[in-house]
Short mmCIF file of C-alpha atoms in Angstrom, two decimals:
data_model
loop_
_atom_site.label_atom_id
_atom_site.label_comp_id
_atom_site.label_asym_id
_atom_site.label_seq_id
_atom_site.Cartn_x
_atom_site.Cartn_y
_atom_site.Cartn_z
CA MET B 1 132.18 148.28 108.94
CA ARG B 2 134.08 150.18 106.20
CA GLY B 3 133.67 148.42 102.63
CA ALA B 4 130.93 146.20 103.77
CA SER B 5 128.22 145.06 102.27
CA LEU B 6 124.93 144.17 102.68
CA VAL B 7 121.99 142.64 100.08
CA LEU B 8 118.60 143.82 101.25
CA VAL B 9 115.52 142.71 99.56
CA VAL B 10 111.89 144.36 100.92
CA PHE B 11 108.90 142.81 99.58
CA ALA B 12 105.77 144.63 99.62
CA LEU B 13 102.08 144.02 98.75
CA ASN B 14 100.69 147.37 100.01
CA VAL B 15 100.53 151.08 99.66
CA ALA B 16 102.80 151.34 102.56
CA ARG B 17 105.87 149.66 100.27
CA ARG B 18 106.48 153.30 99.14
CA ARG B 19 107.23 154.35 102.49
CA VAL B 20 109.44 151.86 103.49
CA LYS B 21 111.36 151.97 100.56
CA GLU B 22 112.01 156.32 101.45
CA VAL B 23 112.98 155.44 104.58
CA PHE B 24 115.34 152.81 103.40
CA ALA B 25 116.91 155.14 100.85
CA GLU B 26 117.66 157.63 103.33
CA VAL B 27 119.03 154.92 105.98
CA ARG B 28 121.78 153.89 103.18
CA GLN B 29 122.79 157.47 102.46
CA ARG B 30 123.02 158.44 105.75
CA LEU B 31 125.29 154.88 106.50
CA GLY B 32 126.86 155.63 103.34
CA THR B 33 128.58 159.31 104.40
CA HIS B 34 128.63 158.48 108.34
CA LEU B 35 130.12 155.07 108.16
CA HIS B 36 131.56 154.24 104.57
CA LEU B 37 129.12 151.77 104.20
CA THR B 38 128.17 150.39 101.25
CA VAL B 39 124.05 148.65 101.06
CA ASP B 40 122.90 146.82 97.94
CA ASN B 41 119.78 146.76 97.56
CA GLU B 42 116.56 145.24 95.58
CA ASP B 43 113.16 146.14 95.38
CA VAL B 44 110.89 143.58 94.67
CA ASP B 45 107.13 144.54 94.18
CA CYS B 46 105.03 140.97 94.59
CA THR B 47 102.16 143.18 92.80
CA LYS B 48 103.71 143.20 89.33
CA GLY B 49 105.22 140.25 88.12
CA ASP B 50 106.44 136.85 88.62
CA HIS B 51 109.56 137.97 90.60
CA VAL B 52 111.53 134.26 91.54
CA ARG B 53 111.52 135.76 94.99
CA CYS B 54 107.71 135.97 95.54
CA THR B 55 107.17 132.78 94.41
CA GLU B 56 108.13 131.82 97.84
CA TYR B 57 106.25 133.43 100.04
CA LYS B 58 102.43 133.98 100.92
CA LEU B 59 100.81 136.35 98.39
CA ARG B 60 97.76 137.27 100.44
CA ASP B 61 98.20 139.25 103.08
CA PRO B 62 99.93 142.57 103.03
CA PHE B 63 103.73 141.97 104.19
CA HIS B 64 106.91 143.30 104.07
CA LEU B 65 110.18 141.01 104.46
CA ILE B 66 113.37 142.16 104.29
CA ILE B 67 116.76 139.25 103.52
CA ILE B 68 119.98 140.42 104.68
CA GLU B 69 122.63 138.36 102.95
CA ASP B 70 126.30 138.85 104.35
CA ALA B 71 129.31 136.94 104.19
CA SER B 72 130.03 136.15 107.94
CA HIS B 73 125.82 135.22 108.88
CA GLY B 74 124.35 133.69 105.37
CA ALA B 75 120.66 134.68 104.63
CA GLU B 76 117.97 135.77 107.48
CA VAL B 77 114.75 136.66 106.74
CA TYR B 78 113.14 139.71 109.31
CA SER B 79 109.80 140.39 109.59
CA LEU B 80 108.27 144.64 109.38
CA LYS B 81 104.74 144.21 110.65
CA ARG B 82 103.07 146.80 108.91
CA LYS B 83 100.77 147.15 111.83
CA PHE B 84 103.42 148.06 114.29
CA ASN B 85 105.45 149.99 111.60
CA LYS B 86 103.21 152.75 111.01
CA ASN B 87 105.34 155.42 110.62
CA LYS B 88 108.55 156.10 108.87
CA ALA B 89 109.96 156.84 112.65
CA ILE B 90 109.67 153.64 113.51
CA ILE B 91 110.46 152.06 110.20
CA GLU B 92 113.81 153.71 110.31
CA ALA B 93 114.68 152.37 113.98
CA SER B 94 113.41 149.08 112.43
CA LEU B 95 115.91 148.97 109.57
CA LEU B 96 118.52 150.18 111.90
CA ASN B 97 118.25 147.57 114.61
CA VAL B 98 118.40 145.05 111.91
CA PHE B 99 121.51 146.71 110.37
CA SER B 100 122.99 146.28 113.80
CA GLN B 101 122.67 143.19 113.82
CA HIS B 102 124.89 142.35 111.05
CA SER B 103 127.61 144.43 112.70
CA ARG B 104 129.98 145.00 115.61
CA GLN B 105 128.56 148.80 116.01
CA ASP B 106 125.28 149.69 117.16
CA MET B 107 123.54 151.33 113.94
CA THR B 108 120.85 152.68 115.88
CA ILE B 109 123.06 156.04 117.04
CA TYR B 110 122.84 156.94 113.47
CA ALA B 111 118.96 157.55 113.65
CA SER B 112 117.46 160.80 113.07
CA GLU B 113 116.24 163.04 115.40
CA ASN B 114 112.73 161.77 114.84
CA ALA B 115 113.63 158.05 115.17
CA GLU B 116 116.63 157.73 117.72
CA LYS B 117 113.46 157.84 120.62
CA GLU B 118 111.29 155.34 118.93
CA VAL B 119 111.56 151.01 119.25
CA GLY B 120 111.24 149.14 116.04
CA PHE B 121 109.56 146.47 115.59
CA VAL B 122 111.00 143.81 113.99
CA ARG B 123 111.53 140.08 114.34
CA ARG B 124 114.17 137.48 112.77
CA LEU B 125 111.89 134.49 111.40
CA SER B 126 113.25 131.22 111.90
CA ASN B 127 113.78 128.54 109.36
CA GLU B 128 110.49 126.83 110.58
CA GLU B 129 108.45 129.82 110.00
CA VAL B 130 110.38 130.39 106.54
CA LEU B 131 109.21 126.46 105.25
CA ALA B 132 105.61 127.38 106.83
CA MET B 133 104.83 130.04 104.39
CA ILE B 134 106.11 128.44 101.73
CA ALA B 135 103.67 125.22 103.25
CA LYS B 136 100.81 128.06 103.61
CA ARG B 137 100.98 129.32 100.16
CA SER B 138 100.70 125.93 98.49
CA LYS B 139 98.43 124.56 101.14
CA LYS B 140 95.25 124.32 98.84
CA ARG B 141 97.47 123.16 96.06
CA HIS B 142 99.21 120.20 98.11
CA ARG B 143 96.74 119.59 101.03
CA SER B 144 97.46 115.64 101.19
CA ILE B 145 101.28 115.75 101.07
CA ILE B 146 103.49 114.65 103.90
CA SER B 147 105.88 116.64 105.12
CA ARG B 148 108.02 114.21 107.44
CA SER B 149 111.39 112.71 107.03
CA PRO B 150 112.12 108.89 106.85
CA LEU B 151 113.32 109.85 110.22
CA GLU B 152 109.85 111.05 111.74
CA THR B 153 107.59 108.65 110.80
CA ASN B 154 107.27 107.17 114.30
CA LEU B 155 107.76 109.65 116.80
CA LEU B 156 106.38 110.09 120.32
CA GLU B 157 102.75 111.28 120.61
CA LEU B 158 103.87 113.71 123.19
CA SER B 159 100.06 113.98 125.20
CA LEU B 160 100.79 110.29 126.15
CA LEU B 161 103.91 111.47 127.97
CA GLU B 162 101.94 113.69 130.12
CA LEU B 163 100.82 110.47 131.98
CA ARG B 164 104.18 109.02 132.82
CA SER B 165 105.69 109.92 136.14
CA PHE B 166 109.39 110.13 136.87
CA ALA B 167 110.94 108.26 139.82
CA GLU B 168 114.34 107.83 138.73
CA THR B 169 117.14 109.51 139.96
CA GLU B 170 118.60 112.73 137.96
CA HIS B 171 121.07 111.38 135.75
CA TRP B 172 123.36 113.74 133.83
CA GLY B 173 125.06 111.57 131.70
CA GLU B 174 127.87 113.05 129.46
CA LEU B 175 125.94 116.22 129.49
CA GLU B 176 126.94 119.77 130.97
CA GLU B 177 124.98 120.71 133.30
CA TYR B 178 125.36 125.07 132.08
CA GLY B 179 124.75 127.90 134.22
CA GLU B 180 124.90 131.26 133.16
CA GLU B 181 127.94 131.38 132.26
CA SER B 182 129.22 128.18 131.03
CA LEU B 183 125.90 128.50 128.77
CA LYS B 184 126.73 131.83 127.06
CA ALA B 185 130.08 130.36 126.56
CA SER B 186 128.65 127.20 124.67
CA ILE B 187 126.27 128.80 122.45
CA HIS B 188 129.27 131.39 121.60
CA LYS B 189 131.17 129.02 120.03
CA GLU B 190 132.74 128.38 116.87
CA GLN B 191 132.14 124.75 116.84
CA LEU B 192 128.64 123.59 117.55
CA SER B 193 127.17 122.76 120.65
CA PHE B 194 123.67 121.54 122.11
CA VAL B 195 121.24 122.57 124.67
CA LEU B 196 118.35 121.16 126.43
CA PHE B 197 116.23 123.84 128.02
CA TRP B 198 114.14 121.32 130.56
CA THR B 199 112.33 121.50 133.78
CA ASN B 200 111.78 118.76 136.34
CA VAL B 201 108.09 119.66 136.59
CA ASN B 202 107.35 118.91 133.32
CA SER B 203 106.94 114.96 132.79
CA ILE B 204 107.58 115.62 128.84
CA SER B 205 110.27 117.65 129.30
CA GLN B 206 111.64 115.16 132.11
CA HIS B 207 111.28 112.35 128.93
CA ALA B 208 113.25 114.81 126.81
CA PHE B 209 116.27 115.09 129.22
CA TRP B 210 115.97 111.53 129.70
CA LEU B 211 116.28 110.59 126.24
CA TRP B 212 119.04 113.52 125.53
CA SER B 213 121.46 111.82 128.79
CA LYS B 214 121.22 108.89 127.42
CA ALA B 215 122.32 109.98 123.55
CA SER B 216 124.77 112.07 125.16
CA LYS B 217 127.26 109.32 126.34
CA VAL B 218 127.28 107.94 122.80
CA LEU B 219 127.34 111.41 121.30
CA LYS B 220 130.62 112.42 123.75
CA ALA B 221 132.23 109.83 122.67
CA ARG B 222 131.90 110.27 119.00
CA TYR B 223 132.15 113.70 119.05
CA PRO B 224 134.24 114.64 122.28
CA ASP B 225 134.61 118.57 121.10
CA ILE B 226 131.33 119.15 120.15
CA SER B 227 129.28 120.42 123.90
CA PHE B 228 126.01 118.33 124.86
CA GLY B 229 124.33 120.01 127.79
CA ALA B 230 121.28 120.88 129.06
CA ILE B 231 120.22 124.05 131.96
CA ALA B 232 118.18 122.84 134.73
CA CYS B 233 115.22 125.54 134.16
CA HIS B 234 113.48 125.09 137.58
CA LYS B 235 116.72 126.17 139.33
CA HIS B 236 117.78 128.95 135.92
CA SER B 237 114.19 130.34 135.27
CA GLN B 238 115.30 133.74 134.34
CA LEU B 239 118.15 132.18 132.39
CA CYS B 240 115.59 130.48 130.57
CA ASP B 241 113.51 132.68 129.76
CA ASP B 242 116.36 135.13 128.65
CA ASN B 243 117.41 132.15 125.99
CA GLN B 244 114.54 130.52 124.98
CA LEU B 245 112.87 131.22 121.34
CA SER B 246 109.71 133.10 121.32
CA LYS B 247 106.38 130.86 121.74
CA VAL B 248 108.73 128.00 122.53
CA ASP B 249 108.09 127.06 126.55
CA ASP B 250 107.43 123.66 125.69
CA TYR B 251 111.19 122.65 127.58
CA HIS B 252 111.62 119.62 125.26
CA THR B 253 113.12 121.31 122.57
CA ILE B 254 117.04 120.98 121.91
CA PHE B 255 118.54 123.51 120.20
CA ALA B 256 122.22 123.81 117.94
CA TYR B 257 124.10 126.94 118.19
CA ARG B 258 127.12 127.99 116.29
CA ASN B 259 128.77 131.52 117.22
CA GLY B 260 125.81 132.24 119.18
CA LYS B 261 123.04 131.92 116.38
CA ARG B 262 120.23 129.16 116.61
CA LEU B 263 120.93 126.83 113.65
CA ALA B 264 118.36 124.17 114.11
CA TRP B 265 116.18 122.32 116.69
CA ALA B 266 114.54 119.35 117.50
CA LYS B 267 111.04 119.76 118.68
CA ASP B 268 109.79 116.18 118.27
CA MET B 269 110.81 112.85 120.28
CA ARG B 270 111.26 109.41 119.52
CA ASP B 271 114.26 107.32 120.89
CA VAL B 272 118.00 107.91 121.44
CA ASN B 273 118.70 106.70 118.07
CA PHE B 274 116.52 109.64 116.75
CA TYR B 275 119.04 112.27 118.52
CA LEU B 276 121.55 110.47 117.47
CA ASP B 277 120.73 110.85 113.86
CA TRP B 278 119.63 114.35 114.42
CA VAL B 279 123.08 115.52 115.81
CA SER B 280 125.16 113.32 113.52
CA ILE B 281 123.27 115.00 110.24
CA LEU B 282 123.80 118.69 111.74
CA VAL B 283 127.50 117.91 112.41
CA SER B 284 128.53 116.91 108.91
CA GLY B 285 126.93 120.05 107.87
CA ASN B 286 123.59 120.99 105.86
CA ALA B 287 124.94 118.99 102.78
CA VAL B 288 127.49 116.58 102.00
CA GLN B 289 129.98 117.83 99.58
CA LEU B 290 131.18 114.47 97.43
CA GLU B 291 134.73 114.81 96.71
CA SER B 292 135.22 111.67 93.85
CA GLU B 293 133.38 109.67 91.36
CA ASP B 294 133.52 107.00 94.21
CA GLU B 295 131.91 109.06 96.99
CA LEU B 296 128.72 109.80 94.39
CA LYS B 297 128.38 106.19 93.25
CA ASP B 298 128.49 105.46 97.14
CA ALA B 299 125.87 108.04 97.98
CA ARG B 300 123.74 106.67 95.03
CA LYS B 301 123.90 103.34 97.14
CA GLY B 302 122.74 105.30 100.04
CA LYS B 303 125.92 105.54 101.85
CA ILE B 304 127.13 108.68 102.77
CA ALA B 305 129.41 109.75 105.74
CA PRO B 306 129.36 109.49 108.67
CA PHE B 307 126.90 106.71 108.90
CA ASP B 308 127.73 103.05 108.66
CA ASP B 309 124.34 101.92 107.70
CA ILE B 310 122.21 102.43 104.23
CA ARG B 311 120.22 105.41 104.84
CA PRO B 312 116.88 105.77 103.47
CA ALA B 313 116.87 108.20 101.19
CA ILE B 314 119.80 110.73 99.97
CA THR B 315 118.89 113.81 98.10
CA ILE B 316 121.67 115.04 95.95
CA GLY B 317 122.62 117.49 93.55
CA ILE B 318 125.05 117.81 90.87
CA PHE B 319 126.05 121.18 89.75
CA GLN B 320 128.17 122.58 87.29
CA SER B 321 129.60 124.82 90.05
CA GLU B 322 129.48 126.74 93.59
CA SER B 323 128.38 129.83 91.74
CA SER B 324 125.24 128.83 89.71
CA ALA B 325 121.66 130.30 91.08
CA ASP B 326 120.92 126.46 90.89
CA PHE B 327 123.24 125.47 93.71
CA GLU B 328 122.59 128.31 96.02
CA ALA B 329 118.95 127.43 95.73
CA PHE B 330 119.70 124.00 96.20
CA MET B 331 121.79 124.76 99.61
CA LYS B 332 119.12 127.10 100.94
CA VAL B 333 116.57 124.32 101.05
CA CYS B 334 119.43 122.38 103.04
CA GLU B 335 119.57 125.04 105.44
CA ILE B 336 115.66 125.00 105.66
CA LEU B 337 115.62 121.42 106.09
CA ALA B 338 118.42 121.28 108.38
CA GLY B 339 118.55 117.84 110.63
CA ARG B 340 115.59 116.38 108.84
CA TYR B 341 116.84 115.01 105.50
CA HIS B 342 120.15 113.65 103.80
CA PHE B 343 121.66 115.89 101.52
CA ALA B 344 124.64 115.66 99.17
CA TYR B 345 126.25 117.66 96.13
CA PHE B 346 129.14 116.95 93.67
CA PHE B 347 130.55 119.52 91.14
CA LYS B 348 131.45 118.06 88.05
CA ASN B 349 132.66 119.96 84.95
CA GLY B 350 129.75 120.42 81.92
CA ALA B 351 127.00 118.76 83.76
CA THR B 352 123.52 119.45 83.49
CA ASN B 353 122.51 121.01 86.86
CA THR B 354 120.70 117.89 88.31
CA VAL B 355 118.92 116.91 92.05
CA PHE B 356 117.21 113.77 92.70
CA THR B 357 116.66 111.71 95.42
CA VAL B 358 117.86 108.08 95.88
CA ARG B 359 115.72 105.48 98.07
CA PRO B 360 118.29 102.64 98.43
CA HIS B 361 115.04 100.13 100.14
CA GLU B 362 112.38 101.18 97.67
CA LYS B 363 111.54 99.28 94.81
CA LYS B 364 112.00 102.67 92.53
CA LYS B 365 115.55 103.70 93.56
CA ARG B 366 115.78 107.18 92.28
CA GLU B 367 113.07 109.96 91.56
CA ASP B 368 114.37 112.84 89.57
CA PHE B 369 113.25 116.23 90.15
CA GLU B 370 111.97 118.23 86.93
CA GLY B 371 110.62 121.47 88.43
CA GLY B 372 112.68 124.62 88.85
CA PHE B 373 115.01 125.64 90.78
CA ASP B 374 112.79 127.93 94.14
CA ALA B 375 112.42 126.82 97.40
CA GLU B 376 109.12 126.12 97.02
CA SER B 377 109.63 123.00 94.53
CA LEU B 378 112.91 121.86 95.77
CA ILE B 379 111.11 121.10 99.36
CA GLN B 380 108.03 119.50 97.91
CA PHE B 381 110.26 117.70 95.98
CA VAL B 382 112.50 116.48 98.62
CA THR B 383 109.63 115.91 101.20
CA GLN B 384 107.86 113.69 98.88
CA SER B 385 110.58 112.07 97.35
CA SER B 386 112.02 111.30 100.75
CA PHE B 387 108.84 109.78 102.06
CA PRO B 388 108.82 105.89 101.97
CA SER B 389 106.39 104.06 99.58
CA ILE B 390 105.32 101.94 102.89
CA VAL B 391 105.82 103.35 106.10
CA HIS B 392 106.97 100.24 108.81
CA ILE B 393 104.57 100.90 112.04
CA SER B 394 105.23 97.53 113.88
CA ARG B 395 106.81 99.64 116.57
CA GLY B 396 104.42 102.66 116.71
CA PHE B 397 103.44 105.70 114.24
CA THR B 398 103.30 109.87 113.78
CA SER B 399 100.08 110.54 114.63
CA ASP B 400 99.58 113.35 112.32
CA ILE B 401 100.76 110.95 109.10
CA LEU B 402 98.27 108.34 109.77
CA LEU B 403 95.64 110.22 111.66
CA ARG B 404 95.72 113.56 110.97
CA GLN B 405 95.05 113.60 107.27
CA PRO B 406 92.20 112.95 104.72
CA ARG B 407 93.96 110.11 102.52
CA PRO B 408 92.56 106.62 103.01
CA LEU B 409 95.29 103.84 104.56
CA ALA B 410 95.93 100.62 103.34
CA LEU B 411 97.09 98.36 106.42
CA LEU B 412 98.64 94.78 105.50
CA ILE B 413 99.29 92.52 108.50
CA HIS B 414 101.94 89.90 107.46
CA SER B 415 104.24 87.41 109.45
CA SER B 416 107.53 87.71 108.03
CA GLU B 417 107.88 84.09 106.30
CA ASN B 418 104.44 86.00 103.82
CA LYS B 419 105.87 87.29 100.79
CA ILE B 420 104.45 90.82 100.05
CA SER B 421 105.89 91.84 96.69
CA SER B 422 102.49 92.20 95.42
CA PHE B 423 101.74 94.62 97.99
CA ILE B 424 105.34 96.19 97.13
CA ASP B 425 104.48 96.94 94.01
CA PHE B 426 101.34 98.39 94.04
CA CYS B 427 102.20 100.93 96.91
CA SER B 428 105.64 101.71 94.58
CA LYS B 429 103.21 103.20 92.14
CA LYS B 430 102.16 106.03 94.12
CA PRO B 431 98.41 105.08 94.76
CA ARG B 432 96.21 107.37 96.24
CA HIS B 433 96.23 105.71 99.71
CA ILE B 434 99.24 106.27 102.43
CA CYS B 435 100.67 102.31 102.83
CA THR B 436 101.47 101.37 106.09
CA HIS B 437 102.70 97.44 107.00
CA ILE B 438 103.18 95.79 110.53
CA VAL B 439 105.06 92.70 110.81
CA ARG B 440 103.47 90.53 113.73
CA GLU B 441 106.53 89.38 115.39
CA ARG B 442 107.72 92.90 115.74
CA CYS B 443 104.42 94.27 117.25
CA ASP B 444 104.03 93.55 120.98
CA ALA B 445 100.12 94.44 120.40
CA ILE B 446 99.34 92.63 117.25
CA ASN B 447 97.10 90.40 119.17
CA ASP B 448 94.83 93.48 120.97
CA LEU B 449 94.60 95.94 117.21
CA ILE B 450 93.27 92.45 115.29
CA GLN B 451 91.01 92.37 118.24
CA GLN B 452 89.75 95.88 117.91
CA PHE B 453 89.34 95.16 114.13
CA ALA B 454 87.30 91.79 115.09
CA LEU B 455 89.15 90.06 112.76
CA ASN B 456 90.77 86.23 113.48
CA LYS B 457 94.07 86.71 114.49
CA ASN B 458 95.31 83.99 113.05
CA ASP B 459 94.73 84.57 109.53
CA SER B 460 97.93 85.98 107.81
CA PRO B 461 98.66 88.19 105.70
CA LEU B 462 95.79 90.86 106.52
CA LEU B 463 94.99 93.63 104.34
CA ILE B 464 92.84 96.31 106.64
CA LEU B 465 92.04 99.29 104.08
CA ILE B 466 90.52 102.47 106.21
CA VAL B 467 88.71 105.53 104.10
CA LYS B 468 87.77 107.76 106.82
CA VAL B 469 84.90 106.59 109.18
CA ARG B 470 84.26 103.81 107.56
CA ARG B 471 86.27 100.57 107.24
CA VAL B 472 86.52 98.06 104.78
CA PHE B 473 88.64 94.60 105.46
CA ILE B 474 89.60 91.69 102.63
#
C-alpha cells in the first residue's frame, strides 16, 4: 500500500459533521505514520454554498456519504448512517472498514484502543440506490418523467407470473450449474461473469431461469470466454444467502460480476432478447469508444457494435480529451445506467464538449443536451431523450409507464395499411400525453380490447384518449 492514494469526500448536513472530520483526521494521520499511506481528502459541507457534488444527492435529511475513488476500483459510494455512528469509536471503525475494502491489507488492525472492539456501520450504495437518491431529490419537479429505457417499454408484469405453473423438465441449456467453489471462481474472474440465483419453489424465479437458460444457448456461442450460470438456491440455500445483495431475495435477478465486484443486475423480465441485449451492452462496456469519424457517422445513424440492427436511441458524447471534467461526469452516468441505455463517445481536438441522443426511428432524429454536466441533469436528459415519442404496445406494455403515472394516454389502434403521419407529427411535439399505438395485425387480443371500450371493431383507425378515470373516444 506504500504510496497509494485515495480521494475521500464526506458530505454532511448536521452538527455531527465535526465529529466525522475529527475522526477522519486522526485516522489519516495514523495510517500515514504506520503505512506511509497518503489519503487525499476533500471535505464538502452541503449546508454552505452550491458545491457541484451536493447537487447530486438529497438535501433534506441529514446524511454522511463517503466517496472513495481509486485507480483499481473506480468510484464507490458508502453511507455512514448517523443513528448507527453515534460516537467517535464507531465512526473510526466504519472508516477503517471502508479503507479495508480498497486495500489488500486489513486496516482495522490500526484502530485506536477505543475503537478496536467496536463494529462499524457502513454500507456501500449500489448504482441503483445512488440513482434513486438523485431521482428523489428531483421528484417534485419532474413527477411525470418516465425513467424506463427503450428496452423496457414492454416488460412482464411479474405478479402475473405468480399464476404460472411449471411442468417442464429442468433444462440448463448452456448455463454452468454453480456450487460453492465454481461460483467463487467465476465471480472473481477478470472477465465478466453472469449469475442467476434461482429457486424451484417460486414461479417468477422459475420463469427467469427458463428464459436465462434459453438465452444461454445464444450467449455462450456469441461470447465463449464469458461465464453464464446459475445457482439453485433450493439446493444451496446458505450459499445463496451469503452472496445475495441485501434486500434482494426475489431470486429472479441476474447479476454481472468482474473481479469479485457486482457491476450491474437485471431485475426486470421480458423475453430472451431482453437478456441478450442487456448482456451485449454490458460486454461492450459502459460506453463504446468511437475510434474514427466513420464510426461516429454510423453511430449518428443508430449503428453501434456489437449490434447488427439499428438501435432505438444512442446517447453520444464528443469531448476534447478523457481528462476533461465533463467526460468524467458523462462516464459516471454511463456507469449508473449501465446495461439499460446505449452510450458512445468520441475524442476530437478543439471540439466543444457536447452530448446528444440520436433516435433513428423518430421524426426528430436528434436531441441535444443543454444542461450542466452534473449527474442529475445528464440522467434526466438521457431518460427523457431516449424514450420513444410513440410506444408500440401491440405485444404488451410495462405497467408503470401507462398505468402508474398521472399523464393522460393517447392510444391509436390502426392497421398496417393506415397512414398515421398526423399522429406521429402530434406526438413528436412532446405533448403532455403519453402516445401509444397498436397495430391490429400484431395484437392477438385486439378484439377483446376494443370490446372493453365498447367500440366497433371494424372501425379503423381508432384514437382513444384516456384521462385518469375518464375516457373520451374520437
